Coordinates of C-alpha atoms and ligand atoms in Angstrom, one line a residue:
X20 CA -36.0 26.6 12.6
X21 CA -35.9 27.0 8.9
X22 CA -34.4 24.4 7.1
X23 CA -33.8 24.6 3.1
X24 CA -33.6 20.7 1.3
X25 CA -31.5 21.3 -2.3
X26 CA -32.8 18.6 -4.8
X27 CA -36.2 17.7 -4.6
X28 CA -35.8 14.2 -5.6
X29 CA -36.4 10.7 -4.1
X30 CA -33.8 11.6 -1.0
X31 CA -34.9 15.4 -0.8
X32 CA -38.7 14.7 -0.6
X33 CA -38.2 11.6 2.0
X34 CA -36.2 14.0 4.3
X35 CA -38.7 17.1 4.2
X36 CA -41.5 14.1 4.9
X37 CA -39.6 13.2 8.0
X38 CA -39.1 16.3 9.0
X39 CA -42.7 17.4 8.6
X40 CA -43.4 14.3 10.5
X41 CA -41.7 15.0 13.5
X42 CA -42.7 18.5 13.8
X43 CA -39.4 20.1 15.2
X44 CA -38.9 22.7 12.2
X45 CA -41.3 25.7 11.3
X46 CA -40.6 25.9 8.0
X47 CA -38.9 23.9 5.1
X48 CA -38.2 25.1 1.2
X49 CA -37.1 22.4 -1.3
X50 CA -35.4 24.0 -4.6
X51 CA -34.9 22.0 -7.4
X52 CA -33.6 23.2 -10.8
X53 CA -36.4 21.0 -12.5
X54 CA -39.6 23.3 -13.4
X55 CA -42.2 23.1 -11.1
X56 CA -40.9 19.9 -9.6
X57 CA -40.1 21.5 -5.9
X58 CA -43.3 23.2 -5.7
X59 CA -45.2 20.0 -6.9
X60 CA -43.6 18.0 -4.1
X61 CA -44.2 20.8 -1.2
X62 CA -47.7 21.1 -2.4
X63 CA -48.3 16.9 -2.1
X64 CA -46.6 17.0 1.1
X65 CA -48.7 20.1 2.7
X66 CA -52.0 17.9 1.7
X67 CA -50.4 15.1 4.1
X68 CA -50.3 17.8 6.6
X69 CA -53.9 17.4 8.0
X70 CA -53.7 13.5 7.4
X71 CA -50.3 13.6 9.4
X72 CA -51.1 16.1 12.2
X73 CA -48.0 18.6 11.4
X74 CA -47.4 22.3 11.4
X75 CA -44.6 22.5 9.4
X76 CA -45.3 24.8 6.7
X77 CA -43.2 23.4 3.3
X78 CA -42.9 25.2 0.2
X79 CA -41.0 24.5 -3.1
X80 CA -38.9 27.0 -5.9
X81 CA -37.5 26.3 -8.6
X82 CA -34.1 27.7 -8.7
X83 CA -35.1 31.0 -6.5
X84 CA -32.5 31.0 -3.6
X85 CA -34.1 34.2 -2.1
X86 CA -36.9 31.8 -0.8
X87 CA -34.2 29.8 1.3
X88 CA -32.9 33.0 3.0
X89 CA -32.3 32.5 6.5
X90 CA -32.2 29.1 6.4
X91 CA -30.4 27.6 9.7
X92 CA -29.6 24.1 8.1
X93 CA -29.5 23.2 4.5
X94 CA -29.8 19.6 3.4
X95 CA -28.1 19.0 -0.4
X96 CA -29.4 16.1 -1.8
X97 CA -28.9 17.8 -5.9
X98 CA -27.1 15.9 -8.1
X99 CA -27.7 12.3 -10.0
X100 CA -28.0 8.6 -7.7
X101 CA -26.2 5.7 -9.3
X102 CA -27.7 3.0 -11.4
X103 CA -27.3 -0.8 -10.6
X104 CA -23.1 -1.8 -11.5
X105 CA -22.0 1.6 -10.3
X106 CA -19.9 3.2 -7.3
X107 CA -20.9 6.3 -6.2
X108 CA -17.5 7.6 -7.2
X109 CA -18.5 7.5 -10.6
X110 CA -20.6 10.5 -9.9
X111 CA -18.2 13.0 -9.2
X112 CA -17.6 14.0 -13.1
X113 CA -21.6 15.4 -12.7
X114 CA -22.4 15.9 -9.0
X115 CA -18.8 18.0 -7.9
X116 CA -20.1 21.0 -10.3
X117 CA -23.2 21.2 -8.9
X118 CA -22.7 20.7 -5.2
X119 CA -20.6 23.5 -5.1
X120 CA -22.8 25.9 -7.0
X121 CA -25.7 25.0 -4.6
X122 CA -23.5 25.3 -1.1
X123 CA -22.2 28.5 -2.6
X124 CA -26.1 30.2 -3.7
X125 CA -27.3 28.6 -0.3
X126 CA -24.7 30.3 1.9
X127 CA -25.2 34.2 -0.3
X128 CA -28.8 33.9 1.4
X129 CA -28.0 32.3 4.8
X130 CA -24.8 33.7 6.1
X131 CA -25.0 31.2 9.2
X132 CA -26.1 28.4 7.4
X133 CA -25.3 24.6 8.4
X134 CA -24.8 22.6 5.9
X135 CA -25.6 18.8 5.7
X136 CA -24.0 17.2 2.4
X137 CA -25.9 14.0 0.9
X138 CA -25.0 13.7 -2.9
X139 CA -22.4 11.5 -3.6
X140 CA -19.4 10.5 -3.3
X141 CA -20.0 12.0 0.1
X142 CA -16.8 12.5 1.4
X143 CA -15.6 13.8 -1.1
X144 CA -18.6 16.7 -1.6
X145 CA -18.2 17.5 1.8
X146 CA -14.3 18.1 1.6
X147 CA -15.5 20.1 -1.7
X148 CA -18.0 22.2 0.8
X149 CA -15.4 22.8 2.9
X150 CA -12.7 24.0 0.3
X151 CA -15.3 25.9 -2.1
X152 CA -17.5 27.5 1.2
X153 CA -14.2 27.9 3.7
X154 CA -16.5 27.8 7.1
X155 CA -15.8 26.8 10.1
X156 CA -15.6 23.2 10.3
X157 CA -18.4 22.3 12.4
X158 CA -21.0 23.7 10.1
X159 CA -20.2 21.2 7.3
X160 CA -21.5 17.6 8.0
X161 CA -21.4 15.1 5.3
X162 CA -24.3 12.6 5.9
X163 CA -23.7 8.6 5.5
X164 CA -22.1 7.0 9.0
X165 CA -25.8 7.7 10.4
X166 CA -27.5 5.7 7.5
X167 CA -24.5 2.9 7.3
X168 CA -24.9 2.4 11.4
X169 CA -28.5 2.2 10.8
X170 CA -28.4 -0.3 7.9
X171 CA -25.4 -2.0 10.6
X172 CA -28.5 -2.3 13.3
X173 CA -30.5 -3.5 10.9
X174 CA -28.5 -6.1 9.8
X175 CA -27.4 -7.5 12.9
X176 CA -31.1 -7.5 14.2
X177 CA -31.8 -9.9 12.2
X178 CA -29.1 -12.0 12.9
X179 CA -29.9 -11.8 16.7
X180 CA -33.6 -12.2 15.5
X181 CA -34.2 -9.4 17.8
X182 CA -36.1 -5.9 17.1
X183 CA -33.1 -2.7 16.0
X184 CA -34.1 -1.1 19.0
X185 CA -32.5 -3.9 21.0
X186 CA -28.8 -3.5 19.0
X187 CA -25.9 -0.8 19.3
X188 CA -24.0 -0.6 16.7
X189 CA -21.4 2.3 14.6
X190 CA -20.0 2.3 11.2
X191 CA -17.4 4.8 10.6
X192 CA -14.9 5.6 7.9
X193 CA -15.7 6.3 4.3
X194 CA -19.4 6.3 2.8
X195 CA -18.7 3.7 0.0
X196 CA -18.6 -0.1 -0.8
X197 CA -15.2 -0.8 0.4
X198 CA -14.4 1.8 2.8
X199 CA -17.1 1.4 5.2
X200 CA -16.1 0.4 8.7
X201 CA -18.7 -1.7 11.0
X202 CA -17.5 -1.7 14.6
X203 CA -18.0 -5.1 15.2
X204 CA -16.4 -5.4 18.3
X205 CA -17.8 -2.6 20.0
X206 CA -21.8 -3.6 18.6
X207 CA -23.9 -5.3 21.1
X208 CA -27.3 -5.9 21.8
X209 CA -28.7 -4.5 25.1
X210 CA -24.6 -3.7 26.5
X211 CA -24.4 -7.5 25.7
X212 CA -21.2 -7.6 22.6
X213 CA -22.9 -9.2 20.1
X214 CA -20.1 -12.3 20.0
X215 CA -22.2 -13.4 23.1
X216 CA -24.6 -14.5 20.3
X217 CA -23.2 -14.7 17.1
X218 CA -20.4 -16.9 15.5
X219 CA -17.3 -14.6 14.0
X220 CA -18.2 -15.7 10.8
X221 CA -22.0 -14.4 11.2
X222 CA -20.5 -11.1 12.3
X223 CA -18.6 -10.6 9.4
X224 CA -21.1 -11.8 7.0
X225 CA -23.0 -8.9 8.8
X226 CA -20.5 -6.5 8.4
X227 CA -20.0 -7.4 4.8
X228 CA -23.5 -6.7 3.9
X229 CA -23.7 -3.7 5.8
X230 CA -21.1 -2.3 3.2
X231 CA -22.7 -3.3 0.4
X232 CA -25.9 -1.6 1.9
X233 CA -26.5 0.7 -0.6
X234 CA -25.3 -1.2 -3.8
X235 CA -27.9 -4.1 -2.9
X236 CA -30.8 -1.6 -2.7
X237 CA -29.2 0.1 -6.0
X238 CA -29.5 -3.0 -7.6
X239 CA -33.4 -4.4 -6.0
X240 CA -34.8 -0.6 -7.1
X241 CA -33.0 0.4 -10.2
X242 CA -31.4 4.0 -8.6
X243 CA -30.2 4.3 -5.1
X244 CA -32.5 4.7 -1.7
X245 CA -34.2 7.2 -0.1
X246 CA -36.7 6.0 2.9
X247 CA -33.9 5.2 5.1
X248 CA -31.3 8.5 4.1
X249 CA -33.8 11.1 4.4
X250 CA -34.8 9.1 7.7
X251 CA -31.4 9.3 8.8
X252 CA -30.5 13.0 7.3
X253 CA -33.8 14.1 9.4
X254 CA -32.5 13.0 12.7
X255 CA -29.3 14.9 12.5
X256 CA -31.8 17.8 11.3
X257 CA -33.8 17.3 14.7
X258 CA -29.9 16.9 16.6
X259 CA -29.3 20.7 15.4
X260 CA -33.0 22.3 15.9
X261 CA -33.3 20.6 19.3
X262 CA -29.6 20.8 20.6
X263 CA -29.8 17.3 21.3
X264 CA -25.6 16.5 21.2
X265 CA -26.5 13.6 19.9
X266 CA -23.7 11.0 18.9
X267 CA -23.8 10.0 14.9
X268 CA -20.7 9.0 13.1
X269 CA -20.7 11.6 10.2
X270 CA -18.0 13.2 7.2
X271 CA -15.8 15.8 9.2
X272 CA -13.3 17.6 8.4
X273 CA -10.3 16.2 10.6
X274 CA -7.7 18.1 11.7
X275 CA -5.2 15.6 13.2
X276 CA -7.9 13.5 14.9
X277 CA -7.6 10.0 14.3
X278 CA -4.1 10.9 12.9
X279 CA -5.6 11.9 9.8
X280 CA -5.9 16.1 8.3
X281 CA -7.0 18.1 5.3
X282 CA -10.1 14.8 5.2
X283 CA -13.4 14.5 5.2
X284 CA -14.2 11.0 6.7
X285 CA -17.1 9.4 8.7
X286 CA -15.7 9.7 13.0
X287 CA -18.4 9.7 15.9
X288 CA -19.4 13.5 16.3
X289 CA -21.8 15.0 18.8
X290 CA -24.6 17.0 16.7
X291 CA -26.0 19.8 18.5
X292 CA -27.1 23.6 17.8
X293 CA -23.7 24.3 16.6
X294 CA -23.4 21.4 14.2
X295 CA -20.9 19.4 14.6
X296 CA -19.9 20.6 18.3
X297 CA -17.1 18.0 19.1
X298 CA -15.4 14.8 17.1
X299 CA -15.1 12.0 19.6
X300 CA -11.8 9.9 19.7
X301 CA -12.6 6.4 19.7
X302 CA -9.4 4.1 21.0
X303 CA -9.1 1.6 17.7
X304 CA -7.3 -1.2 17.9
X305 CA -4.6 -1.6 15.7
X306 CA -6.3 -3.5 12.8
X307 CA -9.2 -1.2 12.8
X308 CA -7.0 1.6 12.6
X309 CA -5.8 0.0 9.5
X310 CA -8.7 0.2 7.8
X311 CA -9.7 3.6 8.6
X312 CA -5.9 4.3 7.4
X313 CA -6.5 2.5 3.9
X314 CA -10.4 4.1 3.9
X315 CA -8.8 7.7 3.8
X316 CA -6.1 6.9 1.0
X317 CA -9.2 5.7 -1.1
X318 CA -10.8 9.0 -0.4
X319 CA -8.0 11.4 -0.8
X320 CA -7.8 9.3 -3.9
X321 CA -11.5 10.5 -5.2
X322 CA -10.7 14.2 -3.3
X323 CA -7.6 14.1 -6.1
X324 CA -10.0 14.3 -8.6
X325 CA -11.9 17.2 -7.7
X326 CA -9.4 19.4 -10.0
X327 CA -10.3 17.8 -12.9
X328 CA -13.8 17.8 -12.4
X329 CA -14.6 21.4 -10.9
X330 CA -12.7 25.1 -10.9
Ligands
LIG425 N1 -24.9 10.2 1.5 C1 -25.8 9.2 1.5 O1 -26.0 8.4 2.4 C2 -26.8 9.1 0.3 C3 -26.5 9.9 -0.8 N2 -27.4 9.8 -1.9 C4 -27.1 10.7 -3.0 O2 -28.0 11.7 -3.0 C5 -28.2 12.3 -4.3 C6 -29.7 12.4 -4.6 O3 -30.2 11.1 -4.8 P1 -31.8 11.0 -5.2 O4 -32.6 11.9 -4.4 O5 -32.1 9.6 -5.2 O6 -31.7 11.5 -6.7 P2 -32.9 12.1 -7.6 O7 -32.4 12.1 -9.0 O8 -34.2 11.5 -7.2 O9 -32.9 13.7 -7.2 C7 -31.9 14.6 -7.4 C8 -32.6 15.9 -7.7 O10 -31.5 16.9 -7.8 C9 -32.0 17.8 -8.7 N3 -30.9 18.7 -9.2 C10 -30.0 18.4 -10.1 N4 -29.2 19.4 -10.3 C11 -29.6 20.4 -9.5 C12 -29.2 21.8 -9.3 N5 -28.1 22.3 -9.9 N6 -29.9 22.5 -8.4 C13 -31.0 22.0 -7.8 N7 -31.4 20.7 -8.0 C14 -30.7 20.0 -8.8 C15 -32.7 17.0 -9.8 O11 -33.5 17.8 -10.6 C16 -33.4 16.0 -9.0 O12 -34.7 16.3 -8.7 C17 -27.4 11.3 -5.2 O13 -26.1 11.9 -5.5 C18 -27.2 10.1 -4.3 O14 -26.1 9.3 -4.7 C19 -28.5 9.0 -1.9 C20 -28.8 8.2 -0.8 C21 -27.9 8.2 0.4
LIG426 O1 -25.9 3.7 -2.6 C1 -26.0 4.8 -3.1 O2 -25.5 5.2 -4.1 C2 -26.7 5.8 -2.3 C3 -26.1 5.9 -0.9 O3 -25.1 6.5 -0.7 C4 -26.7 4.9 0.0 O4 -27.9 4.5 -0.1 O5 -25.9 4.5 0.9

């Protein structure tokens, strides 16, 4: 497995460590337009090797897509994170151009490519990927439903005061502040639903935070995170090398699921060698249906800018 990471900053370099870590892919290339930059971080990463006990063998280029050719995922992490105050809608005027200039000299080199899409706004560079690359759906996976369920876990562990590996949990909808949709009713710790233990207003004050996830850490670091996204991107990375059909809510193109079409938006999909191999239909209740209703309108509302911001 050959996997190629675009963008060799914070998020880029924290997924090819994972990956390197767990061993799974033969090779990884980062490419990063910066001088130098993706070559420096390969070569910091390959002196971990001995320390870490992998074989992955990681280089770095600067700009030279003929050494991603062949590549059977690629991970696009280019673009710029937001600073403390911002959405990360606010990037789309920068990160639109170059998202779909990456996907586009990624996919001349690796004709089967699968593509995971990191920079923000999310959904709305995936549904670029989609309309710029025109692939088949299941080879376009935005990345964020995998990190917001983990920061979900996370959060209600230590409510329960309870290790994450005890807690179940699934956000799905949009990858931003307000559009983010914590399952509560469905999360539970050990099979036990979590109202077995916590009041309804601790649950939403969980499911609250959980949304702001990534706007708190924006705030505590000065530019967004990176250990637990290129944790989470890596683990859909392993999904595909290992055929694992393993369920993570991620951006998918819909095509009448969930009632919705013509969207990318985070839905539970089953991540195997294929990609995306099948979207599973959860049975919302009315008043989560709602939200994932008004989460779409506010990403077809950032997909409406797209126009403006890329030809
Ligand atoms: N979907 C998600 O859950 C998450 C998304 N993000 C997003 O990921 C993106 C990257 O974040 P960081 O790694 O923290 O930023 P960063 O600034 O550390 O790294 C971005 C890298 O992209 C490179 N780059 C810019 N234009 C390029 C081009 N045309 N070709 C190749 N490389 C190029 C830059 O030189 C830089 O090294 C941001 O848009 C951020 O908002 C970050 C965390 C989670
Ligand atoms: O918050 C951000 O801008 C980066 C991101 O998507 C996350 O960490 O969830």
């Amino acid at each position: 497995m050959k996997v190629t990471i675009v963008g060799a900053g914070a998020v880029g370099a924290s997924c090819a460590e994972y990956i390197a870590i767990k061993d799974f892919a033969s090779e990884v290339v980062i490419i990063d337009i910066k001088e130098n930059f993706a070559e420096g971080k390969a070569m910091d990463l390959m002196q971990t090797a001995s320390l870490n006990g992998f074989d992955t063998l990681i280089t770095g280029s600067t700009n030279d897509y003929s050494k991603t050719a062949n590549s059977d995922v690629a991970v696009i992490t280019s673009g710029i994170p937001r600073k403390p105050g911002m959405t990360r809608e606010e990037l789309i005027g920068i990160n639109a151009g170059i998202v779909k200039s990456v996907a586009s000299s990624v996919l001349k080199h690796s004709p089967n490519v699968i593509f995971i899409v990191v920079s923000n706004p999310m959904d709305t560079m995936a549904y670029l990927t989609h309309k710029a690359l025109g692939l088949p759906k299941n080879r376009i996976i935005g990345m964020g439903g995998a990190l917001d369920s983990a920061r979900f876990k996370y959060r209600l562990a230590e409510a329960l005061g309870c290790p994450a590996s005890d807690v179940e949990g699934m956000v799905i909808g949009g990858h931003s502040d307000t559009g983010m949709i914590p399952l509560t009713r469905l999360a539970a710790r050990n099979s036990v639903p979590v109202s077995k233990f916590l009041s309804e207003e601790k649950i939403s004050e969980v499911a609250e935070a959980t949304k702001v996830g990534g706007a708190t850490l924006t705030k505590m670091l000065g530019t967004s995170a990176w250990y637990a996204p290129g944790a989470a991107v890596s683990s859909m990375v392993q999904a595909i090398a290992c055929d694992h059909k393993k369920m993570f809510p991620c951006s998918a193109l819909l095509e009448g699921e969930y009632g919705l079409d013509d969207i990318s938006i985070g839905v539970p999909c089953i991540i195997g060698k294929n990609g995306i191999e099948s979207i599973v239909e959860l049975d919302l209740t009315d008043a989560e249906k709602e939200k994932l209703t008004t989460s779409a309108e506010a990403v077809r509302k950032t997909n409406g800018l797209l126009e403006e911001t890329v030809n």
